[in-house]
Amino acid sequence: MQNNFVRVFVQDIGRKTLGIINNLGAASIFFSLAFVRIFRPKQVREIIQQIYYIGAKSSTIVGLVGLFTGMVLGLQLYYTLTKFGSEGVLGSVVALSLIRELGPVLTAIMITARAGSAMTAEIGILRISEQIDALYTMRIDSLRFLISPRIAAAIISFPLLTALFDLIGILGGYITGVVLLGVNKGAYFYRIHSYVEFVDIKVGFVKALVFSVLVSTICCYQGYFTHLRKDSYGSKSVSISTTSAVVLSCIMILVADYIVTSFFV
Amino acid sequence: METPLIEFRNVTKRFDEKTVLDRANLSIYENQITTVIGKSGTGKSVLLKHIIGLLQPDEGSIVFRGIPVNEMKRGEWEKCRGQISYMFQNNALFDSLSVFENVALPLRQTTNLRKKEIIRKVLARIEQMELSDVARKYPSELSGGMQKRVAMARALVTDPAIVLFDEPTTGQDPIRKNIILSMIAHYRKKFGFTAVLISHDIPDVFFISDRILLLWEGNIAFHGTYDELTRLKHPMIDEFLRSLEGLQDELTGLLSKEMFRSRYLLTLGLGMGRATGTAILFNIQFDILAEVLGPQSPIEVVKALGEYVNTYFGPSGGFSARHGRGMILTVLPHITPEEAEASLQEFARELQEKALPAIQAHTRGSGAAKECFDIIVTAGMTEPGSDDDIDQIIEKAGKNQKIIARYKCNKEGGST
């Protein structure tokens, strides 16, 4: 009886592990195939359109979140730094926190919530309503037409939005630190200039690139293979795929964040 | 013997435990319209999806111009696939693209045509499908019938050699159904494509089909012409045709062919001894009406003639059914040929005086008649023999045809 339970348990773990490895492999191939198709003809218009949806239309929400994140950081760090009499370094601490860590992570999570979920839902609906099959019958490569422009747009948009988030976040820290709490204006910017190095900006940029690949691949993959889900069908499968895409993207952002950070510390 | 364009050789397809196609064998020939009929859920769409490669058989092979698809190189198959166009049952239109963009999509994405050329081709197709007013609208803003026509425009815009139509007339009104079927027949004649069609629109779909395939329990139970199908006395086919056909012809309001046959057998048919009656076969010759006034015109003329026949001969116990695109057979039980002749003359006069001038008004109103055309209605009478079946009556009445009404326009729009 106990042996049987152990066997079932091990089988279950084995099956799930194999499933994860299988999916990882499939997603990697999916990304590779879509990536090479970015450079095929007739892509520029589609990519620009996707940059508008993923990038330009996310800028307001990213800016808003960046502003309040910077303001909260300014407030919290001022409170902590005054205990050590070091409120003069507020600018550098706010900037480093944003550029190295919070900027890329929060931007990626915000884009996942806004554009990533939309990608999965849209592609999922195209799949279940046979529109992807229709592309096949018209000899239009669905990976080139649907997936490549989204991946390209994400790779272009993520670093730009991260930079926007960082800038507005630093401005938010300035509002609370300098305008509201009276930290010296010159010290705030001088410390940023002194302590923020190129490697810090590079970390943020690399993270933004890695997150863009992860989020766009996960979201497109979940939508594209919606019809293969075993747990649901039709519109229900689109909703489950969308939820899975957002959850998985957020988890992978945090896991990748740790891995990338460990290379630059 | 002619090599089939597409062949299924022992094709089997299963979905989990369910076998949809079970060692199915069929042949589709070039430049023909082949109609696949069968009950819902018997795998007609699955069959069509195998042709274009959306589904692959679990067993057996699909052969394209004599070469099995699974033995073709990727490039060869892509070349074959490039000749095929597919119209989906649920249209599969891109809901984020306008009607124009949907129709233009295959040209924009798969050809190197100039922008002007694409616009010209797309607008021409949109106009042919009477969609000019909605070209800027999105599919969700259109009725089901309009969406169907957009899907058809998209399927035809690349001038394909083979077109697979999955229920192209579903959701259309009787006139529109006939227009779509006429268009398929007309384009086939004009561009010489091969069409494979799934449709339940009996009898209209049979009038344009060269071959019919009946899919029954995963296999092809019948393949042949419409005449062969109707002559084949098989309970399964009879039951199936009856289940599709209904009681009335949707377009004209006349009896369906099956109902007509039953009624004929009850009144004058075999075993009815010395029952008397007369049969009249009406035939319409359209000349170039469709080219001048569009594909809907012949259908409207058939509809008008059907209604006239029904109104005129119905009250005296006559019953009628269409037996061809422009062919109506009327049986007048208990009426002698002499009495029938008198009725026919009166009917012809009314047709000439009332029905045909209505067409004249239509052509003047539309302002489209730049060329002249004739519409000729002929009729032939016969007295059904006690052993005659319907085909024999049609043959006999067909030999006695004479003109009973004629519409002939002149360049000023008048008629003679």
XYZ file of C-alpha atoms in Angstrom:
681
model
C 0.000 0.000 0.000
C 2.761 2.405 1.050
C 4.926 1.278 -1.904
C 2.064 1.956 -4.238
C 1.596 5.473 -2.846
C 5.325 6.212 -3.252
C 5.264 4.902 -6.802
C 2.281 7.081 -7.733
C 3.914 10.078 -6.053
C 7.205 9.580 -7.918
C 5.351 8.961 -11.186
C 3.416 12.179 -10.691
C 6.576 14.197 -10.031
C 8.292 12.564 -13.016
C 5.365 13.296 -15.312
C 5.180 16.927 -14.223
C 8.942 17.385 -14.563
C 8.901 15.895 -18.028
C 5.960 18.141 -18.892
C 7.849 21.242 -17.733
C 10.990 20.239 -19.656
C 8.900 19.497 -22.706
C 7.187 22.893 -22.507
C 10.486 24.694 -21.948
C 11.921 23.020 -25.046
C 8.825 23.795 -27.098
C 8.811 27.431 -25.936
C 12.517 27.789 -26.801
C 11.937 26.423 -30.293
C 8.858 28.637 -30.610
C 10.916 31.714 -29.692
C 13.785 30.777 -32.036
C 11.454 30.231 -34.984
C 9.623 33.490 -34.321
C 12.846 35.436 -33.742
C 14.402 34.540 -37.100
C 11.167 35.557 -38.813
C 11.507 39.116 -37.470
C 13.966 39.765 -40.291
C 11.668 38.529 -43.096
C 10.083 41.023 -45.541
C 6.772 42.834 -44.853
C 7.464 43.048 -41.110
C 8.215 46.731 -40.511
C 4.588 47.897 -40.577
C 3.434 45.121 -38.243
C 6.302 45.744 -35.796
C 5.591 49.486 -35.663
C 1.942 48.735 -34.992
C 2.850 46.396 -32.138
C 5.311 48.927 -30.680
C 2.386 51.306 -30.553
C 0.196 48.766 -28.680
C 2.851 47.320 -26.367
C 5.076 50.357 -25.936
C 3.349 53.664 -26.562
C 0.018 52.655 -25.051
C 1.729 51.316 -21.909
C 3.745 54.479 -21.330
C 1.078 56.248 -19.259
C 0.594 53.411 -16.798
C 4.347 52.777 -16.599
C 4.961 56.484 -15.973
C 2.285 56.606 -13.277
C 3.622 53.546 -11.468
C 7.175 54.916 -11.817
C 6.170 58.252 -10.265
C 4.540 56.724 -7.203
C 7.275 54.113 -6.788
C 9.868 56.912 -6.781
C 7.789 58.961 -4.329
C 7.336 56.019 -1.934
C 11.053 55.172 -2.193
C 11.929 58.795 -1.438
C 9.682 58.752 1.616
C 10.806 55.387 3.010
C 14.502 55.913 2.364
C 14.430 59.423 3.815
C 12.921 57.958 7.006
C 15.638 55.266 7.182
C 18.557 57.468 6.134
C 17.773 60.226 8.669
C 18.323 57.615 11.422
C 21.938 57.453 10.225
C 22.183 61.125 9.354
C 22.741 60.206 5.731
C 19.746 61.792 4.005
C 22.176 63.477 1.616
C 22.654 60.189 -0.257
C 18.902 59.884 -0.902
C 19.263 60.649 -4.630
C 21.820 57.900 -5.264
C 19.903 55.281 -3.267
C 16.637 56.054 -5.030
C 18.338 56.034 -8.443
C 20.276 52.815 -7.858
C 17.205 50.998 -6.496
C 15.206 52.041 -9.518
C 17.810 51.550 -12.231
C 19.195 48.197 -11.019
C 16.083 46.557 -9.628
C 12.684 48.151 -9.377
C 12.613 49.803 -12.791
C 13.055 46.663 -14.940
C 10.986 44.395 -12.665
C 7.993 46.679 -12.135
C 7.979 47.788 -15.777
C 7.980 44.164 -16.926
C 5.168 43.274 -14.528
C 3.117 46.282 -15.630
C 3.565 45.426 -19.317
C 2.686 41.807 -18.596
C -0.534 42.908 -16.947
C -1.459 45.377 -19.671
C -0.045 44.089 -22.963
C 1.024 40.503 -22.212
C -2.449 39.421 -21.156
C -3.899 41.104 -24.245
C -1.407 39.246 -26.451
C -2.439 35.873 -25.036
C -6.142 36.614 -25.245
C -5.935 37.961 -28.802
C -3.833 35.103 -30.146
C -5.943 32.585 -28.214
C -9.129 33.923 -29.799
C -7.497 33.853 -33.231
C -6.682 30.209 -32.564
C -10.075 29.032 -31.346
C -11.960 30.904 -34.074
C -9.832 29.185 -36.770
C -8.259 32.482 -37.865
C -4.774 30.972 -37.475
C -5.914 28.033 -39.621
C -7.215 30.585 -42.126
C -3.729 32.128 -42.270
C -2.334 28.677 -43.052
C -4.822 28.197 -45.885
C -3.806 31.589 -47.294
C -0.150 30.513 -47.075
C 0.575 33.258 -44.545
C 3.123 32.104 -41.984
C 1.300 32.646 -38.695
C 4.547 32.803 -36.688
C 5.844 35.555 -38.946
C 2.546 37.412 -39.131
C 1.408 37.169 -35.505
C 4.284 36.255 -33.200
C 7.470 37.826 -34.620
C 6.139 41.415 -34.617
C 5.072 41.058 -30.976
C 8.432 39.666 -29.886
C 10.299 42.373 -31.818
C 8.063 45.081 -30.384
C 8.596 43.758 -26.848
C 12.382 43.686 -27.304
C 12.293 47.313 -28.468
C 9.681 48.579 -25.991
C 10.816 47.023 -22.699
C 14.171 48.880 -22.403
C 12.568 52.166 -23.491
C 9.730 51.862 -20.990
C 12.190 50.823 -18.285
C 14.205 53.987 -18.976
C 10.991 56.018 -18.769
C 10.096 54.327 -15.474
C 13.573 55.064 -14.049
C 13.485 58.744 -15.033
C 10.004 59.377 -13.694
C 10.841 57.370 -10.549
C 13.879 59.577 -9.897
C 11.617 62.595 -10.381
C 9.168 61.093 -7.854
C 12.011 60.661 -5.335
C 12.918 64.313 -5.970
C 9.347 65.444 -5.266
C 9.174 63.751 -1.859
C 12.868 64.120 -0.893
C 13.588 67.654 -2.103
C 10.259 69.423 -2.513
C 8.365 67.935 0.449
C 11.054 66.879 2.936
C 13.730 69.507 2.245
C 16.723 67.477 1.109
C 19.223 69.650 -0.702
C 18.457 69.805 -4.408
C 22.094 69.919 -5.500
C 23.038 66.995 -3.227
C 20.179 64.888 -4.646
C 21.405 65.177 -8.238
C 25.124 65.245 -7.358
C 24.856 61.888 -5.549
C 23.019 60.373 -8.498
C 25.735 61.604 -10.844
C 28.504 60.317 -8.546
C 27.196 56.887 -7.624
C 25.304 55.655 -10.664
C 27.781 53.964 -13.001
C 27.449 52.587 -16.483
C 27.373 49.001 -15.167
C 24.214 49.835 -13.175
C 22.503 51.063 -16.306
C 23.765 47.979 -18.155
C 22.232 45.660 -15.516
C 18.875 47.378 -15.895
C 19.093 47.215 -19.693
C 20.038 43.510 -19.716
C 17.207 42.725 -17.323
C 14.732 44.614 -19.502
C 15.868 42.645 -22.554
C 15.653 39.284 -20.752
C 12.203 40.122 -19.387
C 10.995 41.217 -22.816
C 11.956 37.858 -24.324
C 10.408 35.930 -21.428
C 7.140 37.862 -21.282
C 6.532 37.979 -25.038
C 7.423 34.314 -25.526
C 5.319 33.069 -22.607
C 2.300 35.203 -23.533
C 2.414 34.384 -27.255
C 3.099 30.692 -26.608
C 0.157 30.364 -24.222
C -2.178 32.004 -26.742
C -0.857 30.176 -29.793
C -1.308 26.742 -28.239
C -4.571 27.493 -26.417
C -6.319 24.767 -28.437
C -3.977 22.100 -27.063
C -4.990 22.658 -23.452
C -6.324 19.506 -21.876
C -8.064 21.249 -18.976
C -10.572 23.329 -20.939
C -11.975 24.204 -24.360
C -13.094 27.277 -26.306
C -13.389 30.626 -24.582
C -12.684 29.028 -21.202
C -9.306 27.857 -22.498
C -8.505 31.426 -23.598
C -9.239 32.770 -20.131
C -7.149 30.036 -18.475
C -4.299 30.599 -20.926
C -4.376 34.331 -20.198
C -4.242 33.764 -16.443
C -1.448 31.207 -16.826
C 0.511 33.581 -19.070
C 0.349 36.434 -16.538
C 1.191 34.248 -13.516
C 4.000 32.409 -15.295
C 5.442 35.646 -16.689
C 5.509 37.272 -13.234
C 7.201 34.226 -11.698
C 9.738 34.010 -14.502
C 10.470 37.751 -14.214
C 11.403 37.315 -10.544
C 13.415 34.130 -11.151
C 15.284 35.719 -14.067
C 15.800 38.881 -12.007
C 17.673 36.891 -9.380
C 19.765 35.040 -11.991
C 20.746 38.201 -13.928
C 21.491 40.116 -10.706
C 23.777 37.307 -9.532
C 25.917 37.812 -12.658
C 26.444 41.522 -11.977
C 27.043 41.568 -8.231
C -9.013 7.288 -67.852
C -8.534 10.855 -66.589
C -6.142 11.199 -63.603
C -7.984 12.636 -60.627
C -6.781 15.991 -59.348
C -7.112 14.857 -55.736
C -7.512 11.311 -54.486
C -8.085 9.867 -51.040
C -6.698 6.362 -50.742
C -7.909 4.470 -47.681
C -7.780 7.606 -45.548
C -8.541 7.050 -41.886
C -8.814 9.833 -39.322
C -9.532 9.362 -35.636
C -10.126 11.885 -32.895
C -9.468 10.061 -29.617
C -11.767 7.053 -29.764
C -13.975 8.355 -32.571
C -13.183 7.310 -36.135
C -14.387 10.093 -38.425
C -12.999 8.838 -41.731
C -12.719 5.083 -42.056
C -10.618 3.974 -45.035
C -12.278 6.589 -47.223
C -11.591 6.510 -50.955
C -12.608 9.298 -53.277
C -11.557 11.140 -56.413
C -11.960 14.786 -57.336
C -11.507 15.746 -60.968
C -10.157 18.933 -62.476
C -12.531 21.724 -63.571
C -15.506 20.046 -61.946
C -17.753 21.097 -59.101
C -17.827 18.249 -56.622
C -20.358 18.474 -53.824
C -19.924 16.553 -50.611
C -23.162 15.790 -48.822
C -23.730 13.928 -45.604
C -25.367 14.253 -42.225
C -24.017 16.806 -39.743
C -21.000 15.530 -37.850
C -20.073 12.868 -40.405
C -16.700 14.458 -41.161
C -17.329 16.588 -44.247
C -15.238 19.488 -42.931
C -12.591 17.028 -41.738
C -12.427 15.676 -45.272
C -11.986 19.182 -46.692
C -9.305 20.066 -44.124
C -7.312 17.018 -45.193
C -7.197 18.322 -48.763
C -5.511 21.580 -47.788
C -3.288 19.989 -45.154
C -4.890 21.441 -42.024
C -5.296 17.832 -40.886
C -3.159 14.815 -41.697
C -4.562 11.316 -42.078
C -3.745 8.727 -39.409
C -3.658 6.068 -42.107
C -3.833 6.078 -45.900
C -2.684 8.794 -48.235
C -3.899 11.830 -50.113
C -2.727 12.015 -53.689
C -2.398 15.293 -55.580
C -2.144 14.973 -59.387
C -0.926 11.398 -58.979
C 1.725 12.135 -56.327
C 1.103 11.210 -52.687
C 1.335 14.347 -50.543
C 3.398 12.572 -47.872
C 6.057 11.780 -50.484
C 6.271 15.355 -51.780
C 9.135 17.679 -50.909
C 8.185 20.708 -48.839
C 8.531 23.043 -51.843
C 6.366 20.817 -54.031
C 3.606 20.697 -51.451
C 3.792 24.462 -50.912
C 3.383 24.909 -54.663
C 0.304 22.656 -54.674
C -1.087 24.386 -51.613
C -0.657 27.741 -53.323
C -3.294 26.710 -55.852
C -5.882 25.936 -53.201
C -8.138 28.364 -51.413
C -10.414 27.526 -48.504
C -13.602 29.106 -47.326
C -14.311 28.227 -43.706
C -17.695 27.195 -42.381
C -17.531 29.904 -39.694
C -15.845 32.342 -42.123
C -12.682 32.788 -39.967
C -12.513 36.491 -40.789
C -10.072 38.692 -38.913
C -12.331 40.687 -36.647
C -9.730 43.415 -36.099
C -9.479 44.076 -39.843
C -12.051 45.829 -42.011
C -13.797 44.047 -44.887
C -11.355 45.602 -47.360
C -8.332 44.604 -45.274
C -9.636 41.069 -44.825
C -10.019 40.591 -48.562
C -6.668 42.270 -49.263
C -4.778 40.222 -46.640
C -3.659 37.273 -48.819
C -2.572 39.614 -51.616
C -0.653 41.905 -49.253
C 1.058 39.097 -47.404
C 1.821 36.549 -50.098
C 2.346 38.519 -53.313
C 4.572 41.328 -54.483
C 1.784 43.153 -56.261
C 1.819 46.936 -56.237
C -0.538 48.734 -53.877
C -2.678 50.048 -56.749
C -3.048 46.584 -58.250
C -4.078 45.128 -54.883
C -6.678 47.866 -54.406
C -8.047 47.255 -57.908
C -8.352 43.502 -57.417
C -9.881 43.795 -53.963
C -12.415 46.411 -55.006
C -13.432 44.275 -57.994
C -14.110 41.266 -55.761
C -15.905 43.395 -53.194
C -18.126 44.816 -55.912
C -18.883 41.374 -57.346
C -20.003 40.257 -53.898
C -22.143 43.400 -53.470
C -20.111 44.513 -50.480
C -19.052 47.967 -51.699
C -21.170 49.743 -49.076
C -19.576 47.878 -46.186
C -15.941 47.796 -47.334
C -14.830 49.928 -44.395
C -16.865 48.095 -41.795
C -15.592 45.383 -39.475
C -16.919 41.803 -39.634
C -18.731 42.172 -36.305
C -20.782 45.012 -37.813
C -22.084 42.775 -40.632
C -24.863 40.215 -40.821
C -23.986 36.506 -41.033
C -24.810 36.452 -44.740
C -22.542 39.408 -45.460
C -19.714 37.842 -43.484
C -20.105 34.761 -45.648
C -19.715 36.849 -48.768
C -16.629 38.555 -47.358
C -15.136 35.109 -46.704
C -15.968 34.130 -50.263
C -14.390 37.308 -51.658
C -11.241 36.546 -49.656
C -11.168 32.953 -50.914
C -11.457 34.055 -54.548
C -9.259 37.167 -54.552
C -6.079 35.214 -55.315
C -7.692 33.548 -58.370
C -7.084 30.030 -57.036
C -7.177 26.886 -59.182
C -8.984 24.853 -56.532
C -11.492 26.293 -54.101
C -12.805 24.395 -51.114
C -16.123 25.788 -49.899
C -17.274 24.652 -46.479
C -21.001 25.408 -46.429
C -20.842 28.679 -48.376
C -24.601 29.225 -48.347
C -25.411 28.612 -44.695
C -27.259 31.543 -43.155
C -28.281 33.093 -46.479
C -31.804 33.765 -47.675
C -33.058 31.576 -50.585
C -32.265 34.179 -53.248
C -28.780 34.855 -51.901
C -28.102 31.108 -51.608
C -28.869 30.719 -55.272
C -26.783 33.757 -56.152
C -23.778 32.280 -54.354
C -24.238 28.909 -56.018
C -24.707 30.604 -59.401
C -21.538 32.615 -58.803
C -19.583 29.462 -58.050
C -20.889 27.920 -61.263
C -20.283 31.143 -63.207
C -16.709 31.622 -61.922
C -15.944 27.983 -62.551
C -16.997 28.518 -66.174
C -15.133 31.833 -66.440
C -11.888 31.013 -64.619
C -11.948 27.230 -64.902
C -11.335 26.394 -61.265
C -12.102 23.166 -59.495
C -14.549 23.477 -56.632
C -15.215 21.133 -53.766
C -18.337 22.149 -51.977
C -20.085 21.142 -48.802
C -23.709 22.163 -48.886
C -27.131 21.109 -47.697
C -29.017 23.276 -50.169
C -30.933 20.684 -52.074
C -31.897 20.838 -54.887
C -30.019 24.022 -55.872
C -26.561 22.712 -55.126
C -27.209 19.680 -57.324
C -28.040 21.883 -60.299
C -24.494 23.255 -60.376
C -22.648 20.085 -59.349
C -20.846 17.800 -61.773
C -20.304 15.103 -59.181
C -21.792 14.317 -55.821
C -20.102 12.441 -52.987
C -22.208 11.109 -50.168
C -20.252 10.679 -46.956
C -21.866 8.069 -44.769
C -20.420 6.599 -41.571
C -16.855 7.566 -42.404
C -16.876 6.361 -45.954
C -18.016 7.441 -49.398
C -21.332 5.684 -49.861
C -22.035 7.181 -53.279
C -20.141 9.086 -55.930
C -21.585 10.058 -59.257
C -23.802 12.590 -60.971
C -27.056 13.988 -59.691
C -29.036 11.905 -62.196
C -27.303 8.765 -60.987
C -28.058 9.732 -57.414
C -31.752 10.245 -58.035
C -32.029 7.078 -60.097
C -30.333 5.017 -57.438
C -33.078 3.512 -55.333
C -31.409 3.040 -52.025
C -33.284 3.485 -48.738
C -30.314 5.204 -47.110
C -30.057 7.808 -49.902
C -33.820 8.305 -50.055
C -33.942 8.855 -46.313
C -31.013 11.232 -46.418
C -32.334 13.311 -49.310
C -35.771 13.531 -47.719
C -34.223 14.688 -44.434
C -32.427 17.526 -46.222
C -34.978 18.537 -48.750
C -37.991 19.473 -46.672
C -41.455 19.927 -48.158
C -41.026 23.087 -50.164
C -38.543 24.598 -52.544
C -37.294 27.609 -50.592
C -36.766 29.792 -53.639
C -40.043 29.404 -55.499
C -42.470 28.061 -52.927
C -43.119 25.055 -55.219
C -42.944 21.489 -53.949
C -39.586 19.907 -53.224
C -38.600 17.206 -55.693
C -39.217 14.416 -53.223
C -42.648 15.758 -52.323
C -43.427 16.196 -56.004
C -42.470 12.569 -56.674
C -44.628 11.297 -53.803
C -47.598 13.363 -54.958
C -47.135 12.227 -58.530
C -47.070 8.592 -57.465
C -50.245 9.105 -55.461
C -52.173 10.787 -58.270
C -50.901 9.586 -61.660
C -47.996 7.286 -60.985
C -47.427 3.594 -61.363
C -50.294 1.476 -60.228
C -52.861 4.245 -60.523
C -54.462 2.516 -63.483
C -56.246 4.789 -65.929
C -55.929 8.065 -64.084
C -55.731 10.970 -66.528
C -53.693 14.092 -66.372
C -51.322 16.360 -68.240
C -47.773 17.424 -67.533
C -46.282 20.751 -68.659
C -42.568 21.376 -68.669
C -41.575 25.058 -68.487
C -38.098 26.085 -69.462
C -36.451 29.491 -69.184
C -33.629 30.536 -71.465
C -31.731 33.428 -69.909
C -29.388 34.385 -72.757
C -26.835 36.839 -71.271
C -29.098 38.101 -68.497
C -26.607 37.299 -65.703
C -23.761 39.078 -67.500
C -25.869 42.199 -68.114
C -27.815 42.509 -64.889
C -25.811 40.391 -62.448
C -26.176 36.884 -61.078
C -29.283 37.682 -59.048
C -31.404 38.409 -62.148
C -31.894 34.830 -63.442
C -32.734 33.728 -59.907
C -35.358 36.437 -59.590
C -36.830 35.374 -62.930
C -37.002 31.721 -61.802
C -38.563 32.788 -58.522
C -41.143 34.917 -60.376
C -42.017 32.130 -62.809
C -42.329 29.627 -59.930
C -44.710 31.917 -58.099
C -46.742 32.501 -61.262
C -46.995 28.793 -61.979
C -48.033 28.112 -58.391
C -50.639 30.844 -58.331
C -52.086 29.927 -61.699
C -52.160 26.123 -61.660
C -52.302 25.504 -57.897
C -56.009 26.263 -57.394
C -56.991 23.715 -60.075
C -55.067 20.926 -58.294
C -51.810 21.274 -60.231
C -48.521 20.740 -58.476
C -45.045 21.735 -59.597
C -41.369 21.383 -58.761
C -38.076 22.600 -60.166
C -36.113 19.948 -62.007
C -33.265 22.106 -63.206
C -32.009 25.650 -62.740
C -34.641 27.110 -65.040
C -36.886 24.099 -65.482
C -40.258 23.637 -63.807
C -42.465 20.584 -64.245
C -46.155 20.998 -63.527
C -48.587 18.090 -63.323
C -52.295 18.763 -63.732
C -54.193 15.680 -62.547
C -57.594 14.905 -64.107
C -57.087 17.565 -66.799
C -57.079 16.532 -70.419
C -54.414 17.847 -72.827
C -57.057 19.976 -74.577
C -58.089 21.661 -71.331
C -54.442 22.055 -70.372
C -53.678 23.657 -73.738
C -56.366 26.281 -73.163
C -55.037 27.000 -69.648
C -51.487 27.230 -70.944
C -52.486 29.785 -73.585
C -54.139 31.934 -70.968
C -51.151 31.522 -68.667
C -48.785 32.505 -71.513
C -50.800 35.646 -72.184
C -50.654 36.660 -68.553
C -46.948 35.912 -68.397
C -46.296 38.050 -71.466
C -48.503 40.882 -70.264
C -47.647 41.022 -66.583
C -44.493 39.113 -65.607
C -42.177 40.106 -68.422
C -42.994 43.836 -68.257
C -42.020 43.619 -64.599
C -38.549 42.556 -65.747
C -38.512 45.460 -68.157
C -39.297 47.835 -65.283
C -36.511 46.240 -63.277
C -33.940 46.721 -66.037
C -34.971 50.341 -66.577
C -34.914 50.970 -62.845
C -31.479 49.478 -62.363
C -30.118 51.466 -65.273
C -27.684 48.641 -65.753
C -28.884 47.233 -69.050
C -26.283 48.532 -71.465
C -26.578 45.424 -73.634
C -29.681 43.722 -74.909
C -30.700 40.298 -73.762
C -33.547 37.872 -74.368
C -35.542 35.904 -71.873
C -37.492 33.139 -73.504
C -40.004 30.955 -71.710
C -40.855 27.739 -73.500
C -43.372 25.078 -72.531
C -44.032 21.532 -73.676
C -46.985 19.289 -72.836
C -47.341 15.565 -72.575
C -49.801 13.058 -71.279
C -48.086 10.843 -68.713
C -48.355 7.144 -69.491
C -49.257 4.757 -66.708
C -45.685 3.398 -66.600
C -43.884 6.714 -67.003
C -41.582 7.930 -64.297
C -40.722 11.604 -63.891
C -37.555 11.445 -65.986
C -39.528 9.991 -68.876
C -42.180 12.718 -68.576
C -39.476 15.394 -68.637
C -37.941 13.775 -71.707
C -41.266 13.597 -73.534
C -42.343 17.137 -72.608
C -38.888 18.404 -73.497
C -39.390 17.315 -77.082
C -42.561 19.411 -77.538
C -41.181 22.726 -76.399
C -42.528 25.892 -77.978
C -42.087 29.543 -77.066
C -44.945 30.859 -74.934
C -43.477 34.194 -73.849
C -40.469 36.248 -74.795
C -38.853 39.337 -73.444
C -36.569 41.137 -75.833
C -35.166 44.509 -74.964
C -33.982 47.109 -77.393
C -31.225 49.629 -76.731
C -33.712 52.165 -75.458
C -34.906 49.730 -72.857
C -38.118 48.751 -74.595
C -39.303 45.244 -75.249
C -41.012 43.215 -77.910
